[in-house]
PDB file of C-alpha atoms and ligand atoms in Angstrom:
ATOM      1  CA  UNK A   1       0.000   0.000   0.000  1.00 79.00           C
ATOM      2  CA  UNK A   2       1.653   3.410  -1.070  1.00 83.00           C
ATOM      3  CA  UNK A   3       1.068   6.118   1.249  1.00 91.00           C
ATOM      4  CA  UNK A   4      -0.256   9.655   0.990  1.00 92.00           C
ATOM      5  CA  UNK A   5       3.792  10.925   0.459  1.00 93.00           C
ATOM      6  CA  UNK A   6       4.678   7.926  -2.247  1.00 93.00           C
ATOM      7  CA  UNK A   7       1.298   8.826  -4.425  1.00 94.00           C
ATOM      8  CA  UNK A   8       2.261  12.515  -4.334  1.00 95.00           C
ATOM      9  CA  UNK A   9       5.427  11.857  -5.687  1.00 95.00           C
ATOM     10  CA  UNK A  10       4.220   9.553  -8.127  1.00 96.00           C
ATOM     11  CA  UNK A  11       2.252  12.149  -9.715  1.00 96.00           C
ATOM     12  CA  UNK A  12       5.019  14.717  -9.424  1.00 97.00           C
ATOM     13  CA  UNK A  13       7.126  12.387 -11.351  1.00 97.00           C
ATOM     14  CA  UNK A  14       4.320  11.959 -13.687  1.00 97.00           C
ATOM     15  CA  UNK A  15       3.839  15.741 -13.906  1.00 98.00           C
ATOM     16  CA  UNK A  16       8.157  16.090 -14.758  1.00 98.00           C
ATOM     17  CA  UNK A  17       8.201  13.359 -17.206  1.00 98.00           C
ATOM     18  CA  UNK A  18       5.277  14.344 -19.289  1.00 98.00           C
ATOM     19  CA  UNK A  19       6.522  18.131 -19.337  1.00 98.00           C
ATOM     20  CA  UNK A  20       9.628  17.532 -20.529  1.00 98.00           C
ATOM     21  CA  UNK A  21       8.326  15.312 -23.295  1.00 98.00           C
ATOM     22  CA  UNK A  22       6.249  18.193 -24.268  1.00 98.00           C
ATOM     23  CA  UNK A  23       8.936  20.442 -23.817  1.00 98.00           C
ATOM     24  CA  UNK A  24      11.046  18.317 -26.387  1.00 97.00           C
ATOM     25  CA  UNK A  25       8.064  18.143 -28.784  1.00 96.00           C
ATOM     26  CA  UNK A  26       7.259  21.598 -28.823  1.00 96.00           C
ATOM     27  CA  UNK A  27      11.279  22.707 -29.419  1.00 94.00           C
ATOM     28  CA  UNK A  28      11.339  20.038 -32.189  1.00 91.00           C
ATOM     29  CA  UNK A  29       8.343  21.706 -34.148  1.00 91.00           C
ATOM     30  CA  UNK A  30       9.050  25.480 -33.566  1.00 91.00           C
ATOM     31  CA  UNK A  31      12.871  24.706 -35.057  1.00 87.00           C
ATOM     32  CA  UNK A  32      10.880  22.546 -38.146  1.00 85.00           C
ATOM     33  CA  UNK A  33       8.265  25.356 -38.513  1.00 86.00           C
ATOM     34  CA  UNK A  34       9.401  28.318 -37.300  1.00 85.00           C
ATOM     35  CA  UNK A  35      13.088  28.492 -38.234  1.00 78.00           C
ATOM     36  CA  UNK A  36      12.703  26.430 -41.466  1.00 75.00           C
ATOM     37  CA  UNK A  37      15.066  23.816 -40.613  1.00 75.00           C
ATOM     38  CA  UNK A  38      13.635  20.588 -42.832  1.00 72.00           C
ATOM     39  CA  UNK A  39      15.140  17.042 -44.035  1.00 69.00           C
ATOM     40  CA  UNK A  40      16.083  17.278 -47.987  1.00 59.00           C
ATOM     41  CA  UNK A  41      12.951  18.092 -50.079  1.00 61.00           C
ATOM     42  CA  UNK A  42      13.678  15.609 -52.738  1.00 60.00           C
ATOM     43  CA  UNK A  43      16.753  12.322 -53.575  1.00 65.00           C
ATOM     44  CA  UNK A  44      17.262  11.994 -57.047  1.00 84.00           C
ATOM     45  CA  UNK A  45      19.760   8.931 -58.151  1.00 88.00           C
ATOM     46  CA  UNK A  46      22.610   9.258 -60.654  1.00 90.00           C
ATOM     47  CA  UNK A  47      25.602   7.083 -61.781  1.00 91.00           C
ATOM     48  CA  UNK A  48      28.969   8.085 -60.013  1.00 89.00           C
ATOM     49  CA  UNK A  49      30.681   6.964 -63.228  1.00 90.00           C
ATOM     50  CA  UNK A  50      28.661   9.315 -65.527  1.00 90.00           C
ATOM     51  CA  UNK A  51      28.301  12.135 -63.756  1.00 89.00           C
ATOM     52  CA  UNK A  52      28.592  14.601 -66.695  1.00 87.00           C
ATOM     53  CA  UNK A  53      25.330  12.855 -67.885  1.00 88.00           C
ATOM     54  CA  UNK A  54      23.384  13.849 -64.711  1.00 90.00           C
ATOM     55  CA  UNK A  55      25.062  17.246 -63.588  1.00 92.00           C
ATOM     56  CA  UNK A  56      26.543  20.314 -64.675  1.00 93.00           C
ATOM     57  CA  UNK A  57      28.267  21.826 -62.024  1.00 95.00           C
ATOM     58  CA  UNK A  58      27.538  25.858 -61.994  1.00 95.00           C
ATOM     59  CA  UNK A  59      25.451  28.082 -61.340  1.00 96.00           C
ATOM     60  CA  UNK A  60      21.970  28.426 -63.693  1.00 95.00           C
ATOM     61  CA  UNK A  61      19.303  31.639 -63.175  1.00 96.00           C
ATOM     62  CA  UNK A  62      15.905  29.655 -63.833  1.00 96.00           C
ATOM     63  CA  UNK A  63      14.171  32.817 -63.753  1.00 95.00           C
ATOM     64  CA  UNK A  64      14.904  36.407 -62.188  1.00 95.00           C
ATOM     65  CA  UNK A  65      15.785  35.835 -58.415  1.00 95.00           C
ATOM     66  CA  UNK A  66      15.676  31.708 -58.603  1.00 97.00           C
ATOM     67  CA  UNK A  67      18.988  30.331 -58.952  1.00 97.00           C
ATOM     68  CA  UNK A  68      19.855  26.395 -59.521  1.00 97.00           C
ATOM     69  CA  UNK A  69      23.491  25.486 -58.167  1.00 97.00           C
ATOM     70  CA  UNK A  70      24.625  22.283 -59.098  1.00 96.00           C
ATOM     71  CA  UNK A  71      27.897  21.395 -57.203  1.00 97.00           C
ATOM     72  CA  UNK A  72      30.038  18.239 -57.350  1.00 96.00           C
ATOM     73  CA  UNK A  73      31.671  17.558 -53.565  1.00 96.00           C
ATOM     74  CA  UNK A  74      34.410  15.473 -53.886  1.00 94.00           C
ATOM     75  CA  UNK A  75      37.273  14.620 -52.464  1.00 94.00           C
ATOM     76  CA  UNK A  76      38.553  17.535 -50.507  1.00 95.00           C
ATOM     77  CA  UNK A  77      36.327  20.302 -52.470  1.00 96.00           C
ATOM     78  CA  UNK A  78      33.043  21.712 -53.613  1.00 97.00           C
ATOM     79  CA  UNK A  79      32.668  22.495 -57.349  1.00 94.00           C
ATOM     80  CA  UNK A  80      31.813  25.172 -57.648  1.00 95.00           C
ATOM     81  CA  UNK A  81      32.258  26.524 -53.919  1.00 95.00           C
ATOM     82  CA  UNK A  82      35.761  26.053 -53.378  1.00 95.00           C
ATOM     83  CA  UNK A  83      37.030  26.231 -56.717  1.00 88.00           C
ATOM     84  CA  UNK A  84      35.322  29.475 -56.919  1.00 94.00           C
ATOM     85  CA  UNK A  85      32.998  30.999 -55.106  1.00 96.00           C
ATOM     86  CA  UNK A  86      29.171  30.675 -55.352  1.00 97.00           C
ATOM     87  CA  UNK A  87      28.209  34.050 -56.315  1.00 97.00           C
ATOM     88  CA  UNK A  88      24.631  34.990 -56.155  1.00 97.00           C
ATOM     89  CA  UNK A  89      23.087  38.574 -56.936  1.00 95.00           C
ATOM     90  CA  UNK A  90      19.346  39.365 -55.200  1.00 95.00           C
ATOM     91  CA  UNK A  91      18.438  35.306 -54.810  1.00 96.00           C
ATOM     92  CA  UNK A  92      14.967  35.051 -53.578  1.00 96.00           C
ATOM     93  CA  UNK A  93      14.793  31.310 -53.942  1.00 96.00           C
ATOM     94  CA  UNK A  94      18.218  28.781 -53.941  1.00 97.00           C
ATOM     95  CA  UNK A  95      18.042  25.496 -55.584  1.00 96.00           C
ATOM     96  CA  UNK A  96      20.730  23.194 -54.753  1.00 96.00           C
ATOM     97  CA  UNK A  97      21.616  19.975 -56.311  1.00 94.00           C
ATOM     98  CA  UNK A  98      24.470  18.379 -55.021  1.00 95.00           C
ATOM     99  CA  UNK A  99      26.067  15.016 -55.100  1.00 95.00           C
ATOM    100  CA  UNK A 100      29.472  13.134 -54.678  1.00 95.00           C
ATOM    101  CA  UNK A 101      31.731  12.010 -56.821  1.00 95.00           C
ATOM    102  CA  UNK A 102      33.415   9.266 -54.058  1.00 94.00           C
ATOM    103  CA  UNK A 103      32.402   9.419 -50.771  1.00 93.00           C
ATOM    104  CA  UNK A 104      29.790  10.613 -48.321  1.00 96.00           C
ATOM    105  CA  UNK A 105      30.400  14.270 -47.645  1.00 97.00           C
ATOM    106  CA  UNK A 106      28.363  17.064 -45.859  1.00 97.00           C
ATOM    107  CA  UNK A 107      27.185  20.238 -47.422  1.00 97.00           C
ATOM    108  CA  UNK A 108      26.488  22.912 -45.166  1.00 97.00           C
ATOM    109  CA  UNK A 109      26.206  26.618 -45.335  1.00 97.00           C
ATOM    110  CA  UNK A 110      27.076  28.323 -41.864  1.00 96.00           C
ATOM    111  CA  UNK A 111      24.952  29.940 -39.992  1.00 93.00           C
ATOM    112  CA  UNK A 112      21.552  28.998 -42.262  1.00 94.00           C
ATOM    113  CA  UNK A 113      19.235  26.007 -42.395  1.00 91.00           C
ATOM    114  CA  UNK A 114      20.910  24.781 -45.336  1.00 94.00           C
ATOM    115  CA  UNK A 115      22.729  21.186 -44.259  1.00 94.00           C
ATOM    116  CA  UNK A 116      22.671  17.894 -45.976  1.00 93.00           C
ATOM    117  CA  UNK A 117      24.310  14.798 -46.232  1.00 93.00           C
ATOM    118  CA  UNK A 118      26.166  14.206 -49.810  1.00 94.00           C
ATOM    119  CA  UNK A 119      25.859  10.696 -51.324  1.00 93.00           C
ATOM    120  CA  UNK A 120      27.984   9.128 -54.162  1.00 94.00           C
ATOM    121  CA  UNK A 121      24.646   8.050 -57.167  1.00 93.00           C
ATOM    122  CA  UNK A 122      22.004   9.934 -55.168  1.00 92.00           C
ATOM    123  CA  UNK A 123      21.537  14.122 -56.265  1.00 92.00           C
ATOM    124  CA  UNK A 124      19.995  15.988 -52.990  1.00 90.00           C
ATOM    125  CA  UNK A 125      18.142  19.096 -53.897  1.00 90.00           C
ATOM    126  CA  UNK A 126      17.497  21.524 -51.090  1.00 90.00           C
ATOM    127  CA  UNK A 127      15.471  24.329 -52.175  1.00 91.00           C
ATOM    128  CA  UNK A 128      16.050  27.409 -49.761  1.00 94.00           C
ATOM    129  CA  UNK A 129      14.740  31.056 -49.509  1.00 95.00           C
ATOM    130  CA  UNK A 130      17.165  33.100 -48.096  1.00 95.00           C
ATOM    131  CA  UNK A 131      15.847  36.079 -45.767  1.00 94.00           C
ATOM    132  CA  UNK A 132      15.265  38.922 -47.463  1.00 92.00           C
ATOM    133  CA  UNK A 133      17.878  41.384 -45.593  1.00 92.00           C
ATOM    134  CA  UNK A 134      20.723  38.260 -45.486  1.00 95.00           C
ATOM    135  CA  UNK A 135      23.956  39.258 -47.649  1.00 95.00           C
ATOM    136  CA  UNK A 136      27.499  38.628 -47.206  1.00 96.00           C
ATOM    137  CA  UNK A 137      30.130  35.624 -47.386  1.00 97.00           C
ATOM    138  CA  UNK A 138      29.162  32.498 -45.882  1.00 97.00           C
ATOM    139  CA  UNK A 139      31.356  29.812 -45.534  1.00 97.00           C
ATOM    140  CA  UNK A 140      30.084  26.598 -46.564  1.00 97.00           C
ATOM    141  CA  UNK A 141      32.194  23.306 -45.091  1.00 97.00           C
ATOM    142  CA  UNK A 142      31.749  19.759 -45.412  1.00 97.00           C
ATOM    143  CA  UNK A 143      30.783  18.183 -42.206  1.00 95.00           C
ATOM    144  CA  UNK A 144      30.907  14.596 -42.813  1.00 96.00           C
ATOM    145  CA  UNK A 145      34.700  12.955 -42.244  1.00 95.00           C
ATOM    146  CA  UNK A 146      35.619  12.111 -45.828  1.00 95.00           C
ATOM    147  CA  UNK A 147      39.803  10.931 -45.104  1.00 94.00           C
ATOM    148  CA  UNK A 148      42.466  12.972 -44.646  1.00 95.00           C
ATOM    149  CA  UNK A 149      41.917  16.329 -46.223  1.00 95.00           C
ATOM    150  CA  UNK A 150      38.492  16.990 -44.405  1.00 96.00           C
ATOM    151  CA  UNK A 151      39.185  19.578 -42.378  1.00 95.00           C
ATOM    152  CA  UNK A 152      39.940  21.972 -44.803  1.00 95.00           C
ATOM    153  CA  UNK A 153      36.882  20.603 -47.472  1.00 96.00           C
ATOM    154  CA  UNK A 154      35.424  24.174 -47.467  1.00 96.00           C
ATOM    155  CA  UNK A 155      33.960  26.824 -49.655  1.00 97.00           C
ATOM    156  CA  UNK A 156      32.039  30.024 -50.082  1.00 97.00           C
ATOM    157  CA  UNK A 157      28.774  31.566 -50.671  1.00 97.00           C
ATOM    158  CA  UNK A 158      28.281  35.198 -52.098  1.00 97.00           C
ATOM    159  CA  UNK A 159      25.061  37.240 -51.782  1.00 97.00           C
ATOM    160  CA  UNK A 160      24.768  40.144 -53.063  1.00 95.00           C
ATOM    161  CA  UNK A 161      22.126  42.763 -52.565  1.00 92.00           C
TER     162      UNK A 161
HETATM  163 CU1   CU B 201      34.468  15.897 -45.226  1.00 83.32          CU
END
């Protein structure tokens, strides 16, 4: 038989438990929903040893504002990205397709949403929409271990207003 004390705390514990589980829900959607941060929108597939056939790497204006980037990671560098810089003028809307040419690498932008995982035969597309004030140099850095020249697999993004 619990006493008076022991069913108290029961429901205290109850009380913590469920509160932090609602805690950790409610952070989880306000980062998804409110800041934007999302799993890639769409996995395309491609042959590693035609590449050429399935991407172009550069930089393509679909329309005034809307910008496709195609970049090839690879072993230790984004092209384009580190080989030049991504340089984008007024984007309102960023569509980028990027896969890997070897091995699993990490695409992501500093300091924005924009993060995905880079596999050899799949294409990720990650469409982003860049606030409307946000200009500068970001850096962009691969954040998967890919061997020995990792840590400096880096590159840069240009906006200009
Ligand atoms: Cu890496």
């Amino acid at each position: 038989m619990m006493s008076q004390e022991e069913v108290r705390l029961e429901y205290l514990w109850v009380i913590v438990v469920v509160s932090m589980l609602s805690a950790f829900i409610v952070s989880l959607v306000y980062v998804g929903v409110a800041k934007g941060f999302w799993t890639p929108e769409e996995v395309v597939t491609c042959d590693v040893k035609k590449l050429d056939e399935f991407i172009e790497p550069g930089i393509r204006e679909l329309e005034p504002g809307v910008y496709e980037v195609n970049i090839v990671a690879r072993r230790w560098f984004f092209e384009p990205g580190s080989t030049q810089p991504i340089v984008l003028e007024n984007p309102r809307k960023i569509i980028f397709r990027i896969t890997s040419a070897d091995y699993i690498h990490g695409f992501e932008i500093v300091g924005t949403p924009v993060n995905v995982m880079i596999f050899p035969g799949y294409i990720a597309e990650v469409e982003w929409i860049p606030p409307k004030n946000l200009q500068g140099e970001f850096l962009v850095l691969c954040n998967e271990y890919c061997g020995i020249g990792h840590s400096n697999m880096r590159g840069i993004l240009i906006i200009k207003r």
